Amino acid sequence: MAYDNTDPRSLLAGAKAPPPVIDYADAETIEFHKIPPSETGPGYKTWYGRGQNVVIAYSEVEPGAVLAREAHCDEYMAFFPDQEITADIDTSNGSATDVGYQLAIVPPGDSQIKITSGRGVVMRVFSSFSPDLAEKSYNAASYKTPHPNVAPFQAWPDPPEGFKLRLYPFSVEPTEGRFGVLYRSTNMMVNLFPVAEEPRDPNKMSPHHHDDFEQCSLTLQGDFMHYIRWPWTVNKAIWRDDAKIRCSAPSITIIPPPAIHTSQALAPGPCHLIDIFGPPRVDFSLKPGWVLNADDYPMPSPDGE
């Protein structure tokens, strides 16, 4: 991994020896406005895309829209990046009114998000263990066979206070040494980066890789360039050329392991990127103070029990 020494990730502990690579998966980009929505309803249009362990639902909404799930099997996240939107959320364990510029972790069971004011975007992040959502995804066919190099999914421990509706601020003031705005649940993690008003300093790029999990980069505003390089192995038959993927909002890019990657916001701003992982990342979680709701969601015990 290569980080500038001002990047908090430069202090992450070294990874364990990587598993052997026998094949590679492609990176995938879905630019939502270039394809028809996956579903429409009164006051909303929704596009779905997936990774191996997560499904991303991008919804454009107006007042009166209702985004509902019945008997949902596990937690999911919902967040409201447009500050003018407010919503009422009802769940099987907890309700809230006038939810605005926040992230919600929604408990299993029935849930409903009703838009009460504003027009814009609602994002939901689900695990891929709901077949109906996985099948609605634009790239569902790509995951008929699990992608190589991704570790088997293992949920993290249940929250000590039980499953319930939880709300967290979307925007948090930065502190020295903390990377982004990280929240986790039992099955996923998001990093709510701030909006970038100008391109990233080309002298402070951060090429790195992940041994055994995908990264989903969600572009909400502007344009980004993803630079991706697949390491050479002893088997030349699986070598791949370097990729430069330009993606425009709204879109997602799924970056497979163990591809080396880094991203750059492109002029003109503003540009807004959010990273999504499933399950939560251990290396980020081990850094004190990085995960802002760590007290609500404990890490697995070192012995796996």
PDB file of C-alpha atoms in Angstrom:
ATOM      1  CA  MET A   1       0.000   0.000   0.000  1.00  0.00           C
ATOM      2  CA  ALA A   2       1.180   3.524  -0.746  1.00  0.00           C
ATOM      3  CA  TYR A   3      -0.180   6.490   1.155  1.00  0.00           C
ATOM      4  CA  ASP A   4       1.104  10.017   1.596  1.00  0.00           C
ATOM      5  CA  ASN A   5       2.369  10.427   5.168  1.00  0.00           C
ATOM      6  CA  THR A   6      -0.438  12.931   5.879  1.00  0.00           C
ATOM      7  CA  ASP A   7      -3.076  10.289   5.048  1.00  0.00           C
ATOM      8  CA  PRO A   8      -4.392   8.584   8.233  1.00  0.00           C
ATOM      9  CA  ARG A   9      -4.435   5.250   6.386  1.00  0.00           C
ATOM     10  CA  SER A  10      -0.626   5.331   6.323  1.00  0.00           C
ATOM     11  CA  LEU A  11      -0.821   4.141   9.964  1.00  0.00           C
ATOM     12  CA  LEU A  12      -2.890   1.018   9.277  1.00  0.00           C
ATOM     13  CA  ALA A  13      -1.353  -2.221  10.456  1.00  0.00           C
ATOM     14  CA  GLY A  14       0.216  -4.405   7.808  1.00  0.00           C
ATOM     15  CA  ALA A  15      -2.068  -6.997   6.301  1.00  0.00           C
ATOM     16  CA  LYS A  16      -1.625 -10.717   6.769  1.00  0.00           C
ATOM     17  CA  ALA A  17      -0.137 -12.755   3.951  1.00  0.00           C
ATOM     18  CA  PRO A  18      -2.608 -12.566   1.056  1.00  0.00           C
ATOM     19  CA  PRO A  19      -4.455 -15.661  -0.147  1.00  0.00           C
ATOM     20  CA  PRO A  20      -3.316 -17.157  -3.457  1.00  0.00           C
ATOM     21  CA  VAL A  21      -4.843 -15.655  -6.610  1.00  0.00           C
ATOM     22  CA  ILE A  22      -6.122 -18.098  -9.227  1.00  0.00           C
ATOM     23  CA  ASP A  23      -8.283 -15.681 -11.211  1.00  0.00           C
ATOM     24  CA  TYR A  24      -9.402 -12.060 -11.327  1.00  0.00           C
ATOM     25  CA  ALA A  25     -12.746 -10.295 -11.616  1.00  0.00           C
ATOM     26  CA  ASP A  26     -13.328  -7.148 -13.630  1.00  0.00           C
ATOM     27  CA  ALA A  27     -14.110  -3.815 -12.065  1.00  0.00           C
ATOM     28  CA  GLU A  28     -17.713  -2.836 -12.777  1.00  0.00           C
ATOM     29  CA  THR A  29     -19.248   0.617 -13.146  1.00  0.00           C
ATOM     30  CA  ILE A  30     -22.980   1.363 -13.327  1.00  0.00           C
ATOM     31  CA  GLU A  31     -23.908   4.936 -14.277  1.00  0.00           C
ATOM     32  CA  PHE A  32     -27.544   5.060 -13.252  1.00  0.00           C
ATOM     33  CA  HIS A  33     -28.747   7.822 -15.545  1.00  0.00           C
ATOM     34  CA  LYS A  34     -27.514   5.871 -18.569  1.00  0.00           C
ATOM     35  CA  ILE A  35     -29.932   2.986 -17.893  1.00  0.00           C
ATOM     36  CA  PRO A  36     -33.663   2.765 -17.103  1.00  0.00           C
ATOM     37  CA  PRO A  37     -34.617   2.641 -13.413  1.00  0.00           C
ATOM     38  CA  SER A  38     -35.067  -0.822 -11.918  1.00  0.00           C
ATOM     39  CA  GLU A  39     -38.417   0.155 -10.449  1.00  0.00           C
ATOM     40  CA  THR A  40     -40.712   3.161 -10.250  1.00  0.00           C
ATOM     41  CA  GLY A  41     -43.580   4.106  -7.961  1.00  0.00           C
ATOM     42  CA  PRO A  42     -45.520   7.143  -6.803  1.00  0.00           C
ATOM     43  CA  GLY A  43     -42.923   9.853  -6.292  1.00  0.00           C
ATOM     44  CA  TYR A  44     -39.798   7.750  -6.753  1.00  0.00           C
ATOM     45  CA  LYS A  45     -37.459   6.036  -9.220  1.00  0.00           C
ATOM     46  CA  THR A  46     -34.922   3.484  -7.993  1.00  0.00           C
ATOM     47  CA  TRP A  47     -31.855   1.946  -9.592  1.00  0.00           C
ATOM     48  CA  TYR A  48     -30.132  -1.127  -8.126  1.00  0.00           C
ATOM     49  CA  GLY A  49     -26.557  -2.360  -8.474  1.00  0.00           C
ATOM     50  CA  ARG A  50     -24.668  -4.918  -6.459  1.00  0.00           C
ATOM     51  CA  GLY A  51     -21.375  -6.299  -5.265  1.00  0.00           C
ATOM     52  CA  GLN A  52     -20.844  -9.753  -3.869  1.00  0.00           C
ATOM     53  CA  ASN A  53     -22.134  -8.859  -0.398  1.00  0.00           C
ATOM     54  CA  VAL A  54     -24.026  -5.579  -0.862  1.00  0.00           C
ATOM     55  CA  VAL A  55     -26.854  -4.148  -2.951  1.00  0.00           C
ATOM     56  CA  ILE A  56     -26.972  -0.400  -3.568  1.00  0.00           C
ATOM     57  CA  ALA A  57     -30.367   1.282  -4.095  1.00  0.00           C
ATOM     58  CA  TYR A  58     -30.199   4.801  -5.532  1.00  0.00           C
ATOM     59  CA  SER A  59     -33.616   6.510  -5.371  1.00  0.00           C
ATOM     60  CA  GLU A  60     -34.720   9.888  -6.689  1.00  0.00           C
ATOM     61  CA  VAL A  61     -37.702  10.983  -4.630  1.00  0.00           C
ATOM     62  CA  GLU A  62     -40.264  13.711  -4.080  1.00  0.00           C
ATOM     63  CA  PRO A  63     -42.713  14.351  -1.220  1.00  0.00           C
ATOM     64  CA  GLY A  64     -45.108  11.479  -0.609  1.00  0.00           C
ATOM     65  CA  ALA A  65     -42.767   8.775  -1.889  1.00  0.00           C
ATOM     66  CA  VAL A  66     -42.674   5.640   0.264  1.00  0.00           C
ATOM     67  CA  LEU A  67     -39.726   3.233   0.219  1.00  0.00           C
ATOM     68  CA  ALA A  68     -40.785   0.101   2.067  1.00  0.00           C
ATOM     69  CA  ARG A  69     -39.476  -3.348   2.966  1.00  0.00           C
ATOM     70  CA  GLU A  70     -41.529  -6.204   4.402  1.00  0.00           C
ATOM     71  CA  ALA A  71     -40.032  -8.884   6.639  1.00  0.00           C
ATOM     72  CA  HIS A  72     -36.537  -7.812   5.668  1.00  0.00           C
ATOM     73  CA  CYS A  73     -34.004 -10.396   6.823  1.00  0.00           C
ATOM     74  CA  ASP A  74     -31.275  -8.183   8.305  1.00  0.00           C
ATOM     75  CA  GLU A  75     -30.201  -4.605   8.937  1.00  0.00           C
ATOM     76  CA  TYR A  76     -29.801  -2.046   6.174  1.00  0.00           C
ATOM     77  CA  MET A  77     -28.581   1.525   5.981  1.00  0.00           C
ATOM     78  CA  ALA A  78     -30.375   4.556   4.575  1.00  0.00           C
ATOM     79  CA  PHE A  79     -28.903   8.015   4.227  1.00  0.00           C
ATOM     80  CA  PHE A  80     -30.034  11.372   2.963  1.00  0.00           C
ATOM     81  CA  PRO A  81     -27.222  13.321   1.265  1.00  0.00           C
ATOM     82  CA  ASP A  82     -29.560  16.141   0.141  1.00  0.00           C
ATOM     83  CA  GLN A  83     -30.048  18.536   3.031  1.00  0.00           C
ATOM     84  CA  GLU A  84     -33.469  19.703   1.849  1.00  0.00           C
ATOM     85  CA  ILE A  85     -35.047  16.242   2.194  1.00  0.00           C
ATOM     86  CA  THR A  86     -36.863  15.134   5.345  1.00  0.00           C
ATOM     87  CA  ALA A  87     -38.491  11.773   5.975  1.00  0.00           C
ATOM     88  CA  ASP A  88     -40.461   9.824   8.563  1.00  0.00           C
ATOM     89  CA  ILE A  89     -39.091   6.347   9.250  1.00  0.00           C
ATOM     90  CA  ASP A  90     -41.203   3.569  10.781  1.00  0.00           C
ATOM     91  CA  THR A  91     -39.633   0.204  11.593  1.00  0.00           C
ATOM     92  CA  SER A  92     -40.391  -2.969  13.499  1.00  0.00           C
ATOM     93  CA  ASN A  93     -38.385  -1.518  16.386  1.00  0.00           C
ATOM     94  CA  GLY A  94     -38.397   2.255  16.458  1.00  0.00           C
ATOM     95  CA  SER A  95     -39.704   5.275  14.562  1.00  0.00           C
ATOM     96  CA  ALA A  96     -38.467   8.795  13.873  1.00  0.00           C
ATOM     97  CA  THR A  97     -39.933  11.891  12.267  1.00  0.00           C
ATOM     98  CA  ASP A  98     -38.273  14.680  10.312  1.00  0.00           C
ATOM     99  CA  VAL A  99     -35.137  12.660   9.614  1.00  0.00           C
ATOM    100  CA  GLY A 100     -32.888  14.852   7.504  1.00  0.00           C
ATOM    101  CA  TYR A 101     -29.169  15.023   6.795  1.00  0.00           C
ATOM    102  CA  GLN A 102     -28.517  11.748   8.635  1.00  0.00           C
ATOM    103  CA  LEU A 103     -27.656   8.088   8.295  1.00  0.00           C
ATOM    104  CA  ALA A 104     -30.182   5.541   9.570  1.00  0.00           C
ATOM    105  CA  ILE A 105     -29.485   1.918  10.434  1.00  0.00           C
ATOM    106  CA  VAL A 106     -32.797   0.130  10.000  1.00  0.00           C
ATOM    107  CA  PRO A 107     -33.496  -3.074  11.969  1.00  0.00           C
ATOM    108  CA  PRO A 108     -34.711  -6.346  10.434  1.00  0.00           C
ATOM    109  CA  GLY A 109     -38.417  -6.733   9.772  1.00  0.00           C
ATOM    110  CA  ASP A 110     -40.918  -4.303   8.273  1.00  0.00           C
ATOM    111  CA  SER A 111     -39.805  -0.753   7.554  1.00  0.00           C
ATOM    112  CA  GLN A 112     -41.053   2.306   5.695  1.00  0.00           C
ATOM    113  CA  ILE A 113     -39.341   5.542   4.702  1.00  0.00           C
ATOM    114  CA  LYS A 114     -41.837   8.242   3.763  1.00  0.00           C
ATOM    115  CA  ILE A 115     -40.544  11.463   2.202  1.00  0.00           C
ATOM    116  CA  THR A 116     -42.247  14.421   3.855  1.00  0.00           C
ATOM    117  CA  SER A 117     -40.455  17.315   2.148  1.00  0.00           C
ATOM    118  CA  GLY A 118     -37.845  18.056  -0.501  1.00  0.00           C
ATOM    119  CA  ARG A 119     -36.786  16.476  -3.755  1.00  0.00           C
ATOM    120  CA  GLY A 120     -33.518  14.684  -4.280  1.00  0.00           C
ATOM    121  CA  VAL A 121     -31.740  11.439  -3.449  1.00  0.00           C
ATOM    122  CA  VAL A 122     -32.201   8.717  -0.845  1.00  0.00           C
ATOM    123  CA  MET A 123     -29.532   6.026  -0.670  1.00  0.00           C
ATOM    124  CA  ARG A 124     -30.102   2.585   0.803  1.00  0.00           C
ATOM    125  CA  VAL A 125     -27.449  -0.091   1.279  1.00  0.00           C
ATOM    126  CA  PHE A 126     -28.600  -3.681   1.753  1.00  0.00           C
ATOM    127  CA  SER A 127     -26.782  -6.954   2.116  1.00  0.00           C
ATOM    128  CA  SER A 128     -27.049  -9.234  -0.902  1.00  0.00           C
ATOM    129  CA  PHE A 129     -28.937 -11.834   1.157  1.00  0.00           C
ATOM    130  CA  SER A 130     -32.317 -10.549  -0.039  1.00  0.00           C
ATOM    131  CA  PRO A 131     -32.806 -12.379  -3.355  1.00  0.00           C
ATOM    132  CA  ASP A 132     -35.422  -9.953  -4.658  1.00  0.00           C
ATOM    133  CA  LEU A 133     -33.026  -7.000  -4.395  1.00  0.00           C
ATOM    134  CA  ALA A 134     -30.050  -8.923  -5.743  1.00  0.00           C
ATOM    135  CA  GLU A 135     -32.092  -9.953  -8.785  1.00  0.00           C
ATOM    136  CA  LYS A 136     -33.227  -6.375  -9.457  1.00  0.00           C
ATOM    137  CA  SER A 137     -29.625  -5.224  -9.708  1.00  0.00           C
ATOM    138  CA  TYR A 138     -28.491  -4.110 -13.148  1.00  0.00           C
ATOM    139  CA  ASN A 139     -25.399  -6.331 -12.888  1.00  0.00           C
ATOM    140  CA  ALA A 140     -27.121  -9.327 -11.268  1.00  0.00           C
ATOM    141  CA  ALA A 141     -25.875 -11.692 -13.973  1.00  0.00           C
ATOM    142  CA  SER A 142     -22.265 -10.894 -13.073  1.00  0.00           C
ATOM    143  CA  TYR A 143     -22.743 -12.491  -9.658  1.00  0.00           C
ATOM    144  CA  LYS A 144     -24.505 -15.688 -10.679  1.00  0.00           C
ATOM    145  CA  THR A 145     -21.149 -17.232  -9.773  1.00  0.00           C
ATOM    146  CA  PRO A 146     -19.367 -15.663  -6.788  1.00  0.00           C
ATOM    147  CA  HIS A 147     -16.422 -13.513  -7.748  1.00  0.00           C
ATOM    148  CA  PRO A 148     -12.934 -14.848  -6.974  1.00  0.00           C
ATOM    149  CA  ASN A 149     -10.773 -13.655  -4.059  1.00  0.00           C
ATOM    150  CA  VAL A 150     -13.703 -12.377  -1.935  1.00  0.00           C
ATOM    151  CA  ALA A 151     -13.765 -14.030   1.489  1.00  0.00           C
ATOM    152  CA  PRO A 152     -16.974 -15.806   2.571  1.00  0.00           C
ATOM    153  CA  PHE A 153     -19.348 -13.384   4.259  1.00  0.00           C
ATOM    154  CA  GLN A 154     -19.499 -13.474   8.051  1.00  0.00           C
ATOM    155  CA  ALA A 155     -21.830 -11.131   9.932  1.00  0.00           C
ATOM    156  CA  TRP A 156     -20.427  -9.262  12.929  1.00  0.00           C
ATOM    157  CA  PRO A 157     -21.896  -9.629  16.450  1.00  0.00           C
ATOM    158  CA  ASP A 158     -25.395  -8.355  17.164  1.00  0.00           C
ATOM    159  CA  PRO A 159     -25.551  -4.957  18.880  1.00  0.00           C
ATOM    160  CA  PRO A 160     -25.600  -5.371  22.698  1.00  0.00           C
ATOM    161  CA  GLU A 161     -28.757  -3.240  22.987  1.00  0.00           C
ATOM    162  CA  GLY A 162     -30.487  -5.202  20.257  1.00  0.00           C
ATOM    163  CA  PHE A 163     -31.676  -4.308  16.788  1.00  0.00           C
ATOM    164  CA  LYS A 164     -33.460  -0.985  16.602  1.00  0.00           C
ATOM    165  CA  LEU A 165     -33.649   2.144  14.493  1.00  0.00           C
ATOM    166  CA  ARG A 166     -30.448   4.145  14.993  1.00  0.00           C
ATOM    167  CA  LEU A 167     -29.698   7.622  13.608  1.00  0.00           C
ATOM    168  CA  TYR A 168     -26.298   9.224  13.164  1.00  0.00           C
ATOM    169  CA  PRO A 169     -25.146  12.578  11.737  1.00  0.00           C
ATOM    170  CA  PHE A 170     -24.154  12.544   8.074  1.00  0.00           C
ATOM    171  CA  SER A 171     -21.568  15.285   8.453  1.00  0.00           C
ATOM    172  CA  VAL A 172     -19.022  15.236  11.292  1.00  0.00           C
ATOM    173  CA  GLU A 173     -16.207  17.715  11.865  1.00  0.00           C
ATOM    174  CA  PRO A 174     -12.837  16.172  10.989  1.00  0.00           C
ATOM    175  CA  THR A 175     -10.313  15.406  13.705  1.00  0.00           C
ATOM    176  CA  GLU A 176      -6.594  14.967  13.221  1.00  0.00           C
ATOM    177  CA  GLY A 177      -5.674  11.366  12.470  1.00  0.00           C
ATOM    178  CA  ARG A 178      -9.214  10.155  11.736  1.00  0.00           C
ATOM    179  CA  PHE A 179     -10.065   8.984   8.216  1.00  0.00           C
ATOM    180  CA  GLY A 180     -13.450  10.057   6.855  1.00  0.00           C
ATOM    181  CA  VAL A 181     -16.793   9.547   8.619  1.00  0.00           C
ATOM    182  CA  LEU A 182     -17.105   5.815   9.295  1.00  0.00           C
ATOM    183  CA  TYR A 183     -20.179   3.944  10.526  1.00  0.00           C
ATOM    184  CA  ARG A 184     -20.709   0.197  10.720  1.00  0.00           C
ATOM    185  CA  SER A 185     -23.528  -2.253  11.356  1.00  0.00           C
ATOM    186  CA  THR A 186     -23.524  -6.031  11.666  1.00  0.00           C
ATOM    187  CA  ASN A 187     -23.177  -6.469   7.917  1.00  0.00           C
ATOM    188  CA  MET A 188     -21.628  -3.373   6.290  1.00  0.00           C
ATOM    189  CA  MET A 189     -19.576  -0.220   6.696  1.00  0.00           C
ATOM    190  CA  VAL A 190     -19.822   3.174   4.979  1.00  0.00           C
ATOM    191  CA  ASN A 191     -17.353   6.022   4.780  1.00  0.00           C
ATOM    192  CA  LEU A 192     -19.210   9.296   4.247  1.00  0.00           C
ATOM    193  CA  PHE A 193     -16.479  11.450   2.761  1.00  0.00           C
ATOM    194  CA  PRO A 194     -17.091  15.201   2.583  1.00  0.00           C
ATOM    195  CA  VAL A 195     -17.785  16.906  -0.732  1.00  0.00           C
ATOM    196  CA  ALA A 196     -14.571  17.725  -2.648  1.00  0.00           C
ATOM    197  CA  GLU A 197     -14.595  21.195  -4.153  1.00  0.00           C
ATOM    198  CA  GLU A 198     -11.435  20.695  -6.225  1.00  0.00           C
ATOM    199  CA  PRO A 199      -9.412  17.812  -7.691  1.00  0.00           C
ATOM    200  CA  ARG A 200      -7.196  15.759  -5.439  1.00  0.00           C
ATOM    201  CA  ASP A 201      -3.539  16.769  -5.224  1.00  0.00           C
ATOM    202  CA  PRO A 202      -1.801  14.491  -7.782  1.00  0.00           C
ATOM    203  CA  ASN A 203       1.187  14.290  -5.405  1.00  0.00           C
ATOM    204  CA  LYS A 204      -1.007  12.709  -2.722  1.00  0.00           C
ATOM    205  CA  MET A 205      -2.606   9.746  -4.454  1.00  0.00           C
ATOM    206  CA  SER A 206      -3.153   6.557  -2.433  1.00  0.00           C
ATOM    207  CA  PRO A 207      -2.647   3.361  -4.482  1.00  0.00           C
ATOM    208  CA  HIS A 208      -3.543   0.384  -2.304  1.00  0.00           C
ATOM    209  CA  HIS A 209      -5.300  -2.971  -2.483  1.00  0.00           C
ATOM    210  CA  HIS A 210      -7.576  -5.210  -0.413  1.00  0.00           C
ATOM    211  CA  ASP A 211      -6.709  -8.882  -0.104  1.00  0.00           C
ATOM    212  CA  ASP A 212     -10.178 -10.366   0.162  1.00  0.00           C
ATOM    213  CA  PHE A 213     -13.013  -7.822  -0.008  1.00  0.00           C
ATOM    214  CA  GLU A 214     -14.573  -5.561  -2.612  1.00  0.00           C
ATOM    215  CA  GLN A 215     -14.869  -1.799  -2.404  1.00  0.00           C
ATOM    216  CA  CYS A 216     -17.998  -0.111  -3.722  1.00  0.00           C
ATOM    217  CA  SER A 217     -17.366   3.552  -4.545  1.00  0.00           C
ATOM    218  CA  LEU A 218     -20.569   5.553  -4.891  1.00  0.00           C
ATOM    219  CA  THR A 219     -20.364   8.801  -6.857  1.00  0.00           C
ATOM    220  CA  LEU A 220     -23.101  11.235  -5.833  1.00  0.00           C
ATOM    221  CA  GLN A 221     -21.772  14.430  -7.412  1.00  0.00           C
ATOM    222  CA  GLY A 222     -19.335  15.287 -10.177  1.00  0.00           C
ATOM    223  CA  ASP A 223     -16.848  13.043 -11.935  1.00  0.00           C
ATOM    224  CA  PHE A 224     -14.135  10.741 -10.643  1.00  0.00           C
ATOM    225  CA  MET A 225     -11.360   8.761 -12.267  1.00  0.00           C
ATOM    226  CA  HIS A 226     -10.609   5.338 -10.811  1.00  0.00           C
ATOM    227  CA  TYR A 227      -7.132   3.988 -11.593  1.00  0.00           C
ATOM    228  CA  ILE A 228      -6.958   0.202 -11.299  1.00  0.00           C
ATOM    229  CA  ARG A 229      -4.050  -2.212 -11.743  1.00  0.00           C
ATOM    230  CA  TRP A 230      -4.203  -5.988 -11.369  1.00  0.00           C
ATOM    231  CA  PRO A 231      -0.959  -7.427  -9.965  1.00  0.00           C
ATOM    232  CA  TRP A 232       0.925  -9.915 -12.077  1.00  0.00           C
ATOM    233  CA  THR A 233       0.886 -13.541 -10.980  1.00  0.00           C
ATOM    234  CA  VAL A 234       2.887 -16.541 -12.128  1.00  0.00           C
ATOM    235  CA  ASN A 235      -0.006 -17.395 -14.454  1.00  0.00           C
ATOM    236  CA  LYS A 236       0.170 -14.963 -17.370  1.00  0.00           C
ATOM    237  CA  ALA A 237      -3.221 -16.165 -18.632  1.00  0.00           C
ATOM    238  CA  ILE A 238      -5.025 -14.140 -15.941  1.00  0.00           C
ATOM    239  CA  TRP A 239      -3.043 -10.912 -16.343  1.00  0.00           C
ATOM    240  CA  ARG A 240      -5.156  -7.842 -17.107  1.00  0.00           C
ATOM    241  CA  ASP A 241      -4.339  -4.453 -18.534  1.00  0.00           C
ATOM    242  CA  ASP A 242      -4.454  -1.401 -16.287  1.00  0.00           C
ATOM    243  CA  ALA A 243      -7.809   0.396 -16.282  1.00  0.00           C
ATOM    244  CA  LYS A 244      -8.754   4.062 -16.074  1.00  0.00           C
ATOM    245  CA  ILE A 245     -12.478   4.280 -15.344  1.00  0.00           C
ATOM    246  CA  ARG A 246     -14.133   7.678 -15.535  1.00  0.00           C
ATOM    247  CA  CYS A 247     -17.508   7.675 -13.829  1.00  0.00           C
ATOM    248  CA  SER A 248     -20.104  10.398 -13.577  1.00  0.00           C
ATOM    249  CA  ALA A 249     -22.714  10.874 -10.876  1.00  0.00           C
ATOM    250  CA  PRO A 250     -24.870   9.081 -10.057  1.00  0.00           C
ATOM    251  CA  SER A 251     -22.928   5.838 -10.299  1.00  0.00           C
ATOM    252  CA  ILE A 252     -21.230   3.003  -8.459  1.00  0.00           C
ATOM    253  CA  THR A 253     -17.921   1.308  -9.200  1.00  0.00           C
ATOM    254  CA  ILE A 254     -17.158  -2.118  -7.736  1.00  0.00           C
ATOM    255  CA  ILE A 255     -13.399  -2.598  -7.286  1.00  0.00           C
ATOM    256  CA  PRO A 256     -12.385  -6.257  -6.894  1.00  0.00           C
ATOM    257  CA  PRO A 257      -9.623  -7.660  -4.709  1.00  0.00           C
ATOM    258  CA  PRO A 258      -6.668  -7.654  -4.931  1.00  0.00           C
ATOM    259  CA  ALA A 259      -6.587  -4.931  -7.598  1.00  0.00           C
ATOM    260  CA  ILE A 260      -4.420  -1.915  -6.760  1.00  0.00           C
ATOM    261  CA  HIS A 261      -6.593   1.197  -6.979  1.00  0.00           C
ATOM    262  CA  THR A 262      -6.840   4.888  -6.244  1.00  0.00           C
ATOM    263  CA  SER A 263      -9.320   7.599  -7.224  1.00  0.00           C
ATOM    264  CA  GLN A 264      -9.252  11.287  -8.072  1.00  0.00           C
ATOM    265  CA  ALA A 265     -12.002  13.890  -8.226  1.00  0.00           C
ATOM    266  CA  LEU A 266     -12.048  15.688 -11.563  1.00  0.00           C
ATOM    267  CA  ALA A 267     -12.670  19.347 -12.292  1.00  0.00           C
ATOM    268  CA  PRO A 268     -14.990  21.085 -12.054  1.00  0.00           C
ATOM    269  CA  GLY A 269     -16.269  20.435  -8.531  1.00  0.00           C
ATOM    270  CA  PRO A 270     -18.131  19.787  -6.433  1.00  0.00           C
ATOM    271  CA  CYS A 271     -17.467  16.046  -6.376  1.00  0.00           C
ATOM    272  CA  HIS A 272     -18.793  13.611  -3.788  1.00  0.00           C
ATOM    273  CA  LEU A 273     -17.677  10.002  -3.295  1.00  0.00           C
ATOM    274  CA  ILE A 274     -18.762   7.518  -0.615  1.00  0.00           C
ATOM    275  CA  ASP A 275     -17.129   4.132   0.013  1.00  0.00           C
ATOM    276  CA  ILE A 276     -19.145   1.061   1.010  1.00  0.00           C
ATOM    277  CA  PHE A 277     -17.888  -2.299   2.293  1.00  0.00           C
ATOM    278  CA  GLY A 278     -19.575  -5.520   3.301  1.00  0.00           C
ATOM    279  CA  PRO A 279     -18.971  -6.790   5.947  1.00  0.00           C
ATOM    280  CA  PRO A 280     -17.257  -4.062   8.034  1.00  0.00           C
ATOM    281  CA  ARG A 281     -13.517  -3.578   7.632  1.00  0.00           C
ATOM    282  CA  VAL A 282     -11.355  -4.940  10.454  1.00  0.00           C
ATOM    283  CA  ASP A 283      -8.370  -2.656   9.762  1.00  0.00           C
ATOM    284  CA  PHE A 284     -10.470   0.526   9.971  1.00  0.00           C
ATOM    285  CA  SER A 285     -12.254  -0.816  13.039  1.00  0.00           C
ATOM    286  CA  LEU A 286      -8.998  -1.437  14.883  1.00  0.00           C
ATOM    287  CA  LYS A 287      -8.072   2.263  14.727  1.00  0.00           C
ATOM    288  CA  PRO A 288      -9.288   3.982  17.920  1.00  0.00           C
ATOM    289  CA  GLY A 289     -11.857   6.665  17.205  1.00  0.00           C
ATOM    290  CA  TRP A 290     -12.253   5.970  13.503  1.00  0.00           C
ATOM    291  CA  VAL A 291     -15.634   4.199  13.613  1.00  0.00           C
ATOM    292  CA  LEU A 292     -18.011   6.715  15.146  1.00  0.00           C
ATOM    293  CA  ASN A 293     -20.639   4.211  16.316  1.00  0.00           C
ATOM    294  CA  ALA A 294     -18.222   1.513  17.492  1.00  0.00           C
ATOM    295  CA  ASP A 295     -19.858   1.388  20.935  1.00  0.00           C
ATOM    296  CA  ASP A 296     -23.149   0.325  19.333  1.00  0.00           C
ATOM    297  CA  TYR A 297     -21.613  -2.433  17.178  1.00  0.00           C
ATOM    298  CA  PRO A 298     -18.823  -4.517  18.737  1.00  0.00           C
ATOM    299  CA  MET A 299     -16.101  -6.206  16.749  1.00  0.00           C
ATOM    300  CA  PRO A 300     -15.841  -9.998  16.535  1.00  0.00           C
ATOM    301  CA  SER A 301     -13.700 -11.533  19.249  1.00  0.00           C
ATOM    302  CA  PRO A 302     -10.146 -12.389  18.160  1.00  0.00           C
ATOM    303  CA  ASP A 303     -10.806 -16.119  18.550  1.00  0.00           C
ATOM    304  CA  GLY A 304     -13.896 -15.876  16.331  1.00  0.00           C
ATOM    305  CA  GLU A 305     -16.381 -16.770  19.071  1.00  0.00           C
TER     306      GLU A 305
END
